[in-house]
Amino acid sequence: MVRQTMLDNAMGDLFEQETQPRWLAPGALHLPGGLDSLGPGSAWLLAWIGSVSRQAPFRHLATPGGQRMSVAMTNAGPCGWVSDRGGYRYSPLDPLSQQPWPALPRALLVLARDAAQAAGFADFEPDACLINRYVPGARMSLHQDRDEASFAHPIVSVSLGLAAEFLLGGLTRGDAVQRLMLRSGDLLVLGGEARPRFH
């Protein structure tokens, strides 16, 4: 369960030390080190990702326009996010193997539910886990996540590995952005008003 101290500090100032949860915008909560605070650390998660990638290898998807994405991706859960010339969508089957995506472990479901609850989103039931692998030089442009059937549920993100800069914009691509350094073990929740923001 989420520690009471995390909830007590969740409204902290943006300039507090990196260990304190902080609101970036209404519905957008950064939980530094949340993987350790809400769960048993990263070793199990890294081992699970290794298992997922053996069943559903990382791949560079293509955009509907045919451009190769620089970020390698795979999925787990009842649905997986895919992209090709047919468009962006969720699919219950891995298009490479035509098999269901690997299952989500209970520990990851609990972690996502607890993070969502810390941000004020109760009863979150994840049904898809998109795993992005960034190598030096890989990047993702500002985008909105608009392929879900409902925006009522938040997005919960877990960062692993090297620190990386995350950008949170507004409701249009040209809005000003906040820059946030995400470190290994950090969690980020985007829901409610923040759900349609560019990031």
PDB file of C-alpha atoms in Angstrom:
ATOM      1  CA  MET A   1       0.000   0.000   0.000  1.00  0.00           C
ATOM      2  CA  VAL A   2       1.154   3.555  -0.612  1.00  0.00           C
ATOM      3  CA  ARG A   3       2.979   4.984   2.358  1.00  0.00           C
ATOM      4  CA  GLN A   4       1.103   7.789   4.092  1.00  0.00           C
ATOM      5  CA  THR A   5       4.219   9.967   3.935  1.00  0.00           C
ATOM      6  CA  MET A   6       4.141   9.765   0.126  1.00  0.00           C
ATOM      7  CA  LEU A   7       0.561  10.971   0.080  1.00  0.00           C
ATOM      8  CA  ASP A   8       1.282  13.697   2.641  1.00  0.00           C
ATOM      9  CA  ASN A   9       4.108  15.049   0.484  1.00  0.00           C
ATOM     10  CA  ALA A  10       2.437  14.615  -2.902  1.00  0.00           C
ATOM     11  CA  MET A  11       1.455  18.293  -3.071  1.00  0.00           C
ATOM     12  CA  GLY A  12       5.061  19.398  -2.614  1.00  0.00           C
ATOM     13  CA  ASP A  13       6.658  22.302  -4.431  1.00  0.00           C
ATOM     14  CA  LEU A  14       8.206  21.626  -7.852  1.00  0.00           C
ATOM     15  CA  PHE A  15      11.598  22.636  -6.480  1.00  0.00           C
ATOM     16  CA  GLU A  16      11.688  20.209  -3.567  1.00  0.00           C
ATOM     17  CA  GLN A  17      14.399  17.599  -3.462  1.00  0.00           C
ATOM     18  CA  GLU A  18      14.097  14.782  -5.965  1.00  0.00           C
ATOM     19  CA  THR A  19      12.930  12.263  -3.374  1.00  0.00           C
ATOM     20  CA  GLN A  20       9.543  13.904  -2.812  1.00  0.00           C
ATOM     21  CA  PRO A  21       6.469  13.178  -4.935  1.00  0.00           C
ATOM     22  CA  ARG A  22       5.428  16.287  -6.815  1.00  0.00           C
ATOM     23  CA  TRP A  23       2.589  17.435  -9.005  1.00  0.00           C
ATOM     24  CA  LEU A  24       3.693  18.634 -12.436  1.00  0.00           C
ATOM     25  CA  ALA A  25       0.133  19.628 -13.356  1.00  0.00           C
ATOM     26  CA  PRO A  26      -3.344  18.591 -12.218  1.00  0.00           C
ATOM     27  CA  GLY A  27      -3.427  14.830 -12.805  1.00  0.00           C
ATOM     28  CA  ALA A  28       0.331  14.550 -13.451  1.00  0.00           C
ATOM     29  CA  LEU A  29       2.260  13.127 -10.482  1.00  0.00           C
ATOM     30  CA  HIS A  30       5.984  12.320 -10.421  1.00  0.00           C
ATOM     31  CA  LEU A  31       6.948   9.693  -7.820  1.00  0.00           C
ATOM     32  CA  PRO A  32      10.772   9.717  -7.602  1.00  0.00           C
ATOM     33  CA  GLY A  33      12.020   6.289  -6.554  1.00  0.00           C
ATOM     34  CA  GLY A  34       8.429   5.075  -6.537  1.00  0.00           C
ATOM     35  CA  LEU A  35       9.449   1.638  -7.747  1.00  0.00           C
ATOM     36  CA  ASP A  36      11.288   1.043  -4.461  1.00  0.00           C
ATOM     37  CA  SER A  37       8.683   2.844  -2.340  1.00  0.00           C
ATOM     38  CA  LEU A  38       5.673   1.032  -3.790  1.00  0.00           C
ATOM     39  CA  GLY A  39       7.257  -2.284  -4.709  1.00  0.00           C
ATOM     40  CA  PRO A  40      10.189  -4.625  -4.180  1.00  0.00           C
ATOM     41  CA  GLY A  41      12.693  -2.766  -6.416  1.00  0.00           C
ATOM     42  CA  SER A  42      13.754  -3.209 -10.016  1.00  0.00           C
ATOM     43  CA  ALA A  43      15.483  -6.626 -10.178  1.00  0.00           C
ATOM     44  CA  TRP A  44      12.256  -8.581 -10.661  1.00  0.00           C
ATOM     45  CA  LEU A  45      11.026  -6.088 -13.250  1.00  0.00           C
ATOM     46  CA  LEU A  46      14.221  -6.290 -15.309  1.00  0.00           C
ATOM     47  CA  ALA A  47      14.068 -10.099 -15.205  1.00  0.00           C
ATOM     48  CA  TRP A  48      10.438 -10.013 -16.330  1.00  0.00           C
ATOM     49  CA  ILE A  49      11.243  -7.652 -19.232  1.00  0.00           C
ATOM     50  CA  GLY A  50      13.952 -10.095 -20.309  1.00  0.00           C
ATOM     51  CA  SER A  51      11.378 -12.878 -20.319  1.00  0.00           C
ATOM     52  CA  VAL A  52       8.901 -10.744 -22.286  1.00  0.00           C
ATOM     53  CA  SER A  53      11.528  -9.886 -24.919  1.00  0.00           C
ATOM     54  CA  ARG A  54      12.285 -13.584 -25.459  1.00  0.00           C
ATOM     55  CA  GLN A  55       8.596 -14.255 -26.182  1.00  0.00           C
ATOM     56  CA  ALA A  56       7.856 -10.984 -27.999  1.00  0.00           C
ATOM     57  CA  PRO A  57      11.165  -9.479 -29.202  1.00  0.00           C
ATOM     58  CA  PHE A  58      11.777  -5.747 -29.236  1.00  0.00           C
ATOM     59  CA  ARG A  59      11.145  -4.276 -32.654  1.00  0.00           C
ATOM     60  CA  HIS A  60      11.186  -0.892 -34.412  1.00  0.00           C
ATOM     61  CA  LEU A  61       7.649  -0.210 -35.529  1.00  0.00           C
ATOM     62  CA  ALA A  62       6.763   1.891 -38.549  1.00  0.00           C
ATOM     63  CA  THR A  63       4.485   4.918 -38.512  1.00  0.00           C
ATOM     64  CA  PRO A  64       1.437   4.973 -40.802  1.00  0.00           C
ATOM     65  CA  GLY A  65       3.562   7.101 -43.131  1.00  0.00           C
ATOM     66  CA  GLY A  66       6.221   4.375 -43.295  1.00  0.00           C
ATOM     67  CA  GLN A  67       8.875   6.023 -41.100  1.00  0.00           C
ATOM     68  CA  ARG A  68      10.848   3.658 -38.837  1.00  0.00           C
ATOM     69  CA  MET A  69      10.603   4.580 -35.138  1.00  0.00           C
ATOM     70  CA  SER A  70      13.969   4.965 -33.401  1.00  0.00           C
ATOM     71  CA  VAL A  71      12.643   3.521 -30.129  1.00  0.00           C
ATOM     72  CA  ALA A  72      12.423  -0.274 -29.936  1.00  0.00           C
ATOM     73  CA  MET A  73       9.167  -1.579 -28.444  1.00  0.00           C
ATOM     74  CA  THR A  74       7.395  -4.655 -27.192  1.00  0.00           C
ATOM     75  CA  ASN A  75       4.236  -5.275 -25.161  1.00  0.00           C
ATOM     76  CA  ALA A  76       2.639  -7.366 -22.456  1.00  0.00           C
ATOM     77  CA  GLY A  77      -0.905  -7.821 -21.236  1.00  0.00           C
ATOM     78  CA  PRO A  78      -4.237  -8.555 -22.916  1.00  0.00           C
ATOM     79  CA  CYS A  79      -3.548  -5.832 -25.503  1.00  0.00           C
ATOM     80  CA  GLY A  80      -0.412  -4.428 -27.091  1.00  0.00           C
ATOM     81  CA  TRP A  81       0.153  -1.133 -28.894  1.00  0.00           C
ATOM     82  CA  VAL A  82       1.230  -1.551 -32.507  1.00  0.00           C
ATOM     83  CA  SER A  83       1.832   0.707 -35.472  1.00  0.00           C
ATOM     84  CA  ASP A  84       2.246   0.113 -39.191  1.00  0.00           C
ATOM     85  CA  ARG A  85       0.910   1.497 -42.456  1.00  0.00           C
ATOM     86  CA  GLY A  86      -2.552   0.449 -41.244  1.00  0.00           C
ATOM     87  CA  GLY A  87      -2.381   2.955 -38.376  1.00  0.00           C
ATOM     88  CA  TYR A  88      -1.861   3.121 -34.616  1.00  0.00           C
ATOM     89  CA  ARG A  89      -3.961   0.668 -32.610  1.00  0.00           C
ATOM     90  CA  TYR A  90      -4.126  -1.940 -29.849  1.00  0.00           C
ATOM     91  CA  SER A  91      -4.022  -5.604 -30.786  1.00  0.00           C
ATOM     92  CA  PRO A  92      -4.542  -8.729 -28.654  1.00  0.00           C
ATOM     93  CA  LEU A  93      -1.953 -10.568 -30.786  1.00  0.00           C
ATOM     94  CA  ASP A  94       1.721  -9.917 -31.466  1.00  0.00           C
ATOM     95  CA  PRO A  95       1.807  -9.254 -35.227  1.00  0.00           C
ATOM     96  CA  LEU A  96       5.185 -11.026 -35.513  1.00  0.00           C
ATOM     97  CA  SER A  97       4.091 -14.318 -33.945  1.00  0.00           C
ATOM     98  CA  GLN A  98       0.279 -14.065 -34.108  1.00  0.00           C
ATOM     99  CA  GLN A  99       0.353 -15.189 -30.450  1.00  0.00           C
ATOM    100  CA  PRO A 100      -1.069 -13.354 -27.406  1.00  0.00           C
ATOM    101  CA  TRP A 101       1.304 -10.949 -25.717  1.00  0.00           C
ATOM    102  CA  PRO A 102       3.013 -12.189 -22.508  1.00  0.00           C
ATOM    103  CA  ALA A 103       0.904 -11.870 -19.366  1.00  0.00           C
ATOM    104  CA  LEU A 104       1.229  -9.023 -16.868  1.00  0.00           C
ATOM    105  CA  PRO A 105       2.588 -10.169 -13.491  1.00  0.00           C
ATOM    106  CA  ARG A 106       0.589  -9.415 -10.366  1.00  0.00           C
ATOM    107  CA  ALA A 107       3.445  -7.361  -8.888  1.00  0.00           C
ATOM    108  CA  LEU A 108       3.342  -4.957 -11.854  1.00  0.00           C
ATOM    109  CA  LEU A 109      -0.444  -4.661 -11.673  1.00  0.00           C
ATOM    110  CA  VAL A 110      -0.233  -3.798  -7.968  1.00  0.00           C
ATOM    111  CA  LEU A 111       2.538  -1.272  -8.619  1.00  0.00           C
ATOM    112  CA  ALA A 112       0.471   0.466 -11.308  1.00  0.00           C
ATOM    113  CA  ARG A 113      -2.671   0.484  -9.147  1.00  0.00           C
ATOM    114  CA  ASP A 114      -0.812   1.949  -6.156  1.00  0.00           C
ATOM    115  CA  ALA A 115       0.817   4.667  -8.268  1.00  0.00           C
ATOM    116  CA  ALA A 116      -2.535   5.562  -9.840  1.00  0.00           C
ATOM    117  CA  GLN A 117      -4.142   5.668  -6.396  1.00  0.00           C
ATOM    118  CA  ALA A 118      -1.405   8.017  -5.124  1.00  0.00           C
ATOM    119  CA  ALA A 119      -2.395  10.379  -7.959  1.00  0.00           C
ATOM    120  CA  GLY A 120      -6.081  10.151  -7.052  1.00  0.00           C
ATOM    121  CA  PHE A 121      -7.178   7.548  -9.600  1.00  0.00           C
ATOM    122  CA  ALA A 122      -8.795   4.655  -7.768  1.00  0.00           C
ATOM    123  CA  ASP A 123      -9.810   1.300  -9.266  1.00  0.00           C
ATOM    124  CA  PHE A 124      -7.224   1.409 -12.066  1.00  0.00           C
ATOM    125  CA  GLU A 125      -7.030  -1.940 -13.890  1.00  0.00           C
ATOM    126  CA  PRO A 126      -4.199  -1.942 -16.468  1.00  0.00           C
ATOM    127  CA  ASP A 127      -4.761  -4.101 -19.539  1.00  0.00           C
ATOM    128  CA  ALA A 128      -1.711  -3.141 -21.607  1.00  0.00           C
ATOM    129  CA  CYS A 129       1.980  -2.572 -20.937  1.00  0.00           C
ATOM    130  CA  LEU A 130       4.041  -0.906 -23.652  1.00  0.00           C
ATOM    131  CA  ILE A 131       7.781  -1.376 -23.060  1.00  0.00           C
ATOM    132  CA  ASN A 132      10.008   1.175 -24.799  1.00  0.00           C
ATOM    133  CA  ARG A 133      13.771   0.630 -25.069  1.00  0.00           C
ATOM    134  CA  TYR A 134      15.823   3.751 -25.665  1.00  0.00           C
ATOM    135  CA  VAL A 135      19.448   3.509 -26.752  1.00  0.00           C
ATOM    136  CA  PRO A 136      21.732   6.549 -27.195  1.00  0.00           C
ATOM    137  CA  GLY A 137      20.326   8.626 -30.019  1.00  0.00           C
ATOM    138  CA  ALA A 138      16.809   7.178 -29.797  1.00  0.00           C
ATOM    139  CA  ARG A 139      14.067   9.670 -29.111  1.00  0.00           C
ATOM    140  CA  MET A 140      10.334  10.128 -29.183  1.00  0.00           C
ATOM    141  CA  SER A 141       8.756  13.360 -30.348  1.00  0.00           C
ATOM    142  CA  LEU A 142       5.993  15.138 -28.475  1.00  0.00           C
ATOM    143  CA  HIS A 143       2.782  13.201 -28.919  1.00  0.00           C
ATOM    144  CA  GLN A 144      -0.589  12.511 -27.336  1.00  0.00           C
ATOM    145  CA  ASP A 145      -1.718   9.008 -26.390  1.00  0.00           C
ATOM    146  CA  ARG A 146      -5.045   8.893 -28.231  1.00  0.00           C
ATOM    147  CA  ASP A 147      -5.458   5.266 -29.279  1.00  0.00           C
ATOM    148  CA  GLU A 148      -7.214   4.063 -26.112  1.00  0.00           C
ATOM    149  CA  ALA A 149     -10.946   3.422 -26.097  1.00  0.00           C
ATOM    150  CA  SER A 150     -11.348   5.556 -22.950  1.00  0.00           C
ATOM    151  CA  PHE A 151      -9.297   8.397 -21.470  1.00  0.00           C
ATOM    152  CA  ALA A 152     -10.887   7.878 -18.043  1.00  0.00           C
ATOM    153  CA  HIS A 153      -7.903   5.842 -16.854  1.00  0.00           C
ATOM    154  CA  PRO A 154      -4.401   7.191 -16.265  1.00  0.00           C
ATOM    155  CA  ILE A 155      -1.134   6.230 -17.889  1.00  0.00           C
ATOM    156  CA  VAL A 156       1.426   4.910 -15.393  1.00  0.00           C
ATOM    157  CA  SER A 157       5.052   4.973 -16.504  1.00  0.00           C
ATOM    158  CA  VAL A 158       8.062   3.243 -14.906  1.00  0.00           C
ATOM    159  CA  SER A 159      11.613   4.375 -15.768  1.00  0.00           C
ATOM    160  CA  LEU A 160      14.507   1.905 -15.710  1.00  0.00           C
ATOM    161  CA  GLY A 161      18.178   2.287 -16.606  1.00  0.00           C
ATOM    162  CA  LEU A 162      19.889   5.565 -17.475  1.00  0.00           C
ATOM    163  CA  ALA A 163      18.322   8.899 -16.583  1.00  0.00           C
ATOM    164  CA  ALA A 164      16.458  10.608 -19.413  1.00  0.00           C
ATOM    165  CA  GLU A 165      14.743  13.939 -19.935  1.00  0.00           C
ATOM    166  CA  PHE A 166      10.948  13.846 -20.078  1.00  0.00           C
ATOM    167  CA  LEU A 167       8.930  16.678 -21.582  1.00  0.00           C
ATOM    168  CA  LEU A 168       5.386  17.494 -20.487  1.00  0.00           C
ATOM    169  CA  GLY A 169       3.593  19.961 -22.706  1.00  0.00           C
ATOM    170  CA  GLY A 170       0.063  21.265 -22.928  1.00  0.00           C
ATOM    171  CA  LEU A 171      -2.985  20.438 -25.000  1.00  0.00           C
ATOM    172  CA  THR A 172      -1.458  21.711 -28.247  1.00  0.00           C
ATOM    173  CA  ARG A 173       1.924  20.835 -29.719  1.00  0.00           C
ATOM    174  CA  GLY A 174       3.114  24.440 -29.540  1.00  0.00           C
ATOM    175  CA  ASP A 175       2.462  24.915 -25.805  1.00  0.00           C
ATOM    176  CA  ALA A 176       5.377  25.460 -23.437  1.00  0.00           C
ATOM    177  CA  VAL A 177       6.904  22.296 -21.975  1.00  0.00           C
ATOM    178  CA  GLN A 178       8.206  21.346 -18.556  1.00  0.00           C
ATOM    179  CA  ARG A 179      11.471  19.422 -18.514  1.00  0.00           C
ATOM    180  CA  LEU A 180      11.876  16.659 -15.960  1.00  0.00           C
ATOM    181  CA  MET A 181      14.786  14.287 -15.443  1.00  0.00           C
ATOM    182  CA  LEU A 182      13.440  10.774 -14.902  1.00  0.00           C
ATOM    183  CA  ARG A 183      15.799   8.391 -13.126  1.00  0.00           C
ATOM    184  CA  SER A 184      15.742   4.639 -12.785  1.00  0.00           C
ATOM    185  CA  GLY A 185      12.932   3.635 -10.437  1.00  0.00           C
ATOM    186  CA  ASP A 186      10.865   6.787 -10.961  1.00  0.00           C
ATOM    187  CA  LEU A 187       7.143   6.509 -11.610  1.00  0.00           C
ATOM    188  CA  LEU A 188       5.012   9.018 -13.479  1.00  0.00           C
ATOM    189  CA  VAL A 189       1.220   9.128 -13.601  1.00  0.00           C
ATOM    190  CA  LEU A 190      -0.705  11.079 -16.251  1.00  0.00           C
ATOM    191  CA  GLY A 191      -4.452  11.141 -15.776  1.00  0.00           C
ATOM    192  CA  GLY A 192      -7.465  13.410 -15.596  1.00  0.00           C
ATOM    193  CA  GLU A 193      -6.672  16.864 -16.986  1.00  0.00           C
ATOM    194  CA  ALA A 194      -3.121  15.750 -17.792  1.00  0.00           C
ATOM    195  CA  ARG A 195      -4.179  12.675 -19.756  1.00  0.00           C
ATOM    196  CA  PRO A 196      -4.443  14.398 -23.175  1.00  0.00           C
ATOM    197  CA  ARG A 197      -1.293  16.520 -22.750  1.00  0.00           C
ATOM    198  CA  PHE A 198       1.538  16.278 -25.227  1.00  0.00           C
ATOM    199  CA  HIS A 199       4.560  14.516 -23.770  1.00  0.00           C
TER     200      HIS A 199
END
